[in-house]
PDB file of C-alpha atoms in Angstrom:
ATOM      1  CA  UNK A   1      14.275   6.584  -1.761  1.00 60.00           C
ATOM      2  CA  UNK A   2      12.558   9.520   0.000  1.00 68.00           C
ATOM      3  CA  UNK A   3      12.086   9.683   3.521  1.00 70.00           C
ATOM      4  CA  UNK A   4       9.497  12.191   5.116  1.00 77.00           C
ATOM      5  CA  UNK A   5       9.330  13.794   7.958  1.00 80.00           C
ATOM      6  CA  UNK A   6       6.085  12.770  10.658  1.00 85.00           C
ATOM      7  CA  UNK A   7       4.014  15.816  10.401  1.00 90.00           C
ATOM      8  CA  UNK A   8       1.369  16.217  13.090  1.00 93.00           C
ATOM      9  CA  UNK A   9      -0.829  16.024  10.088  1.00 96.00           C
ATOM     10  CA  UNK A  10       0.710  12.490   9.098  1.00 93.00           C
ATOM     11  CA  UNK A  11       0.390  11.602  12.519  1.00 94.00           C
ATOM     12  CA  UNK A  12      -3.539  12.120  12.975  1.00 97.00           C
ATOM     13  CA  UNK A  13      -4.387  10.543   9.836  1.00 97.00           C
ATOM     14  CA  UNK A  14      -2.262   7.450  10.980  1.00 96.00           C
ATOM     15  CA  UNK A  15      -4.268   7.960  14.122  1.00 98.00           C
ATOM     16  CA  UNK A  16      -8.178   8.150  12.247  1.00 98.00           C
ATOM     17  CA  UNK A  17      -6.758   4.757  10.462  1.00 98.00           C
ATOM     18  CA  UNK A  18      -6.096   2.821  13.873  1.00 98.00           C
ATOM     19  CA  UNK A  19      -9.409   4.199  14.915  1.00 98.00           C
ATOM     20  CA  UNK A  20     -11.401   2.909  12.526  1.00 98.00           C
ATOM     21  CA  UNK A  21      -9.764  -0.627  12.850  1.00 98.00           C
ATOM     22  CA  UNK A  22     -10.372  -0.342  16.300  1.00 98.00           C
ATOM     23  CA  UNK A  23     -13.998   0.594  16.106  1.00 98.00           C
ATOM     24  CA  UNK A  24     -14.207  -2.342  12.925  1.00 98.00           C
ATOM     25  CA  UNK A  25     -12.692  -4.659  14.920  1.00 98.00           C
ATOM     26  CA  UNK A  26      -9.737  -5.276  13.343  1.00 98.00           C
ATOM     27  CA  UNK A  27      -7.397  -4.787  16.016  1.00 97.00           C
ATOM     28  CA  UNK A  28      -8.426  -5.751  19.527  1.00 97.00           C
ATOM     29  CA  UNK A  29      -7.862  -2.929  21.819  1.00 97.00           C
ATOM     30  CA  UNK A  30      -6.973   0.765  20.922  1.00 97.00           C
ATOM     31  CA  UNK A  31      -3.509   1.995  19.637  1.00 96.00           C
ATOM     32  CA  UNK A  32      -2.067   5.476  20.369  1.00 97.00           C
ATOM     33  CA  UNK A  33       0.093   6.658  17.220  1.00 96.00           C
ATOM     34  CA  UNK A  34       2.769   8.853  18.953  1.00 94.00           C
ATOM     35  CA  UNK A  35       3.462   6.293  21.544  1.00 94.00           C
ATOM     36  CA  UNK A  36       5.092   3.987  18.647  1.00 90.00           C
ATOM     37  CA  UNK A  37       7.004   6.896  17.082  1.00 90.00           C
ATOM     38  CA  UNK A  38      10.944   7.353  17.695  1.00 87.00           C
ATOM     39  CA  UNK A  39      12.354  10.175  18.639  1.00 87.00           C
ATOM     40  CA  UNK A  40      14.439  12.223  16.064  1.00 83.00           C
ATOM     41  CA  UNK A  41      17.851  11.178  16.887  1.00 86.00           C
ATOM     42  CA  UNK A  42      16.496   7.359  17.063  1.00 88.00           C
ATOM     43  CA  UNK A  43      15.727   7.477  13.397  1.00 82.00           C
ATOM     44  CA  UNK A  44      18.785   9.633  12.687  1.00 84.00           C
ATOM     45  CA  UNK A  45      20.797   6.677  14.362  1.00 89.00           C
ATOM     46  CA  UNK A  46      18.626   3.512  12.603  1.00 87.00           C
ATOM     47  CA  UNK A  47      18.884   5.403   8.693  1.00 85.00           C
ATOM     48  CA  UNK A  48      21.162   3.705   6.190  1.00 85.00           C
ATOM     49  CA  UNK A  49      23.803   7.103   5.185  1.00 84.00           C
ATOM     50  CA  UNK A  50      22.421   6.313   1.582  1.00 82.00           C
ATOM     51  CA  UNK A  51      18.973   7.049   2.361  1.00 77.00           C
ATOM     52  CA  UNK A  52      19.617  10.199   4.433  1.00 64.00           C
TER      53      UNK A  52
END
């Protein structure tokens, strides 16, 4: 298993996606991206050793 680093890049397309839910009407209400993303050392802590 491979496990990527969020790039800003990552981050915006993730972003466009919830947008366009949004403005489908998919989800109800707008989502902001980087407030649901962990901090480095949060993921460091939550990563199986054989994954790292």
């Amino acid at each position: 298993m491979f496990l990527y680093q969020l790039t800003p890049a990552i981050i915006a397309q993730q972003q466009a996606v919830a947008n366009f839910y949004f403005a489908q009407k998919v989800i109800p209400r707008k989502i902001d991206v980087k407030q649901a993303i962990l901090p480095t050392l949060q993921y460091q802590a939550i990563t199986p050793d054989n994954i790292k």
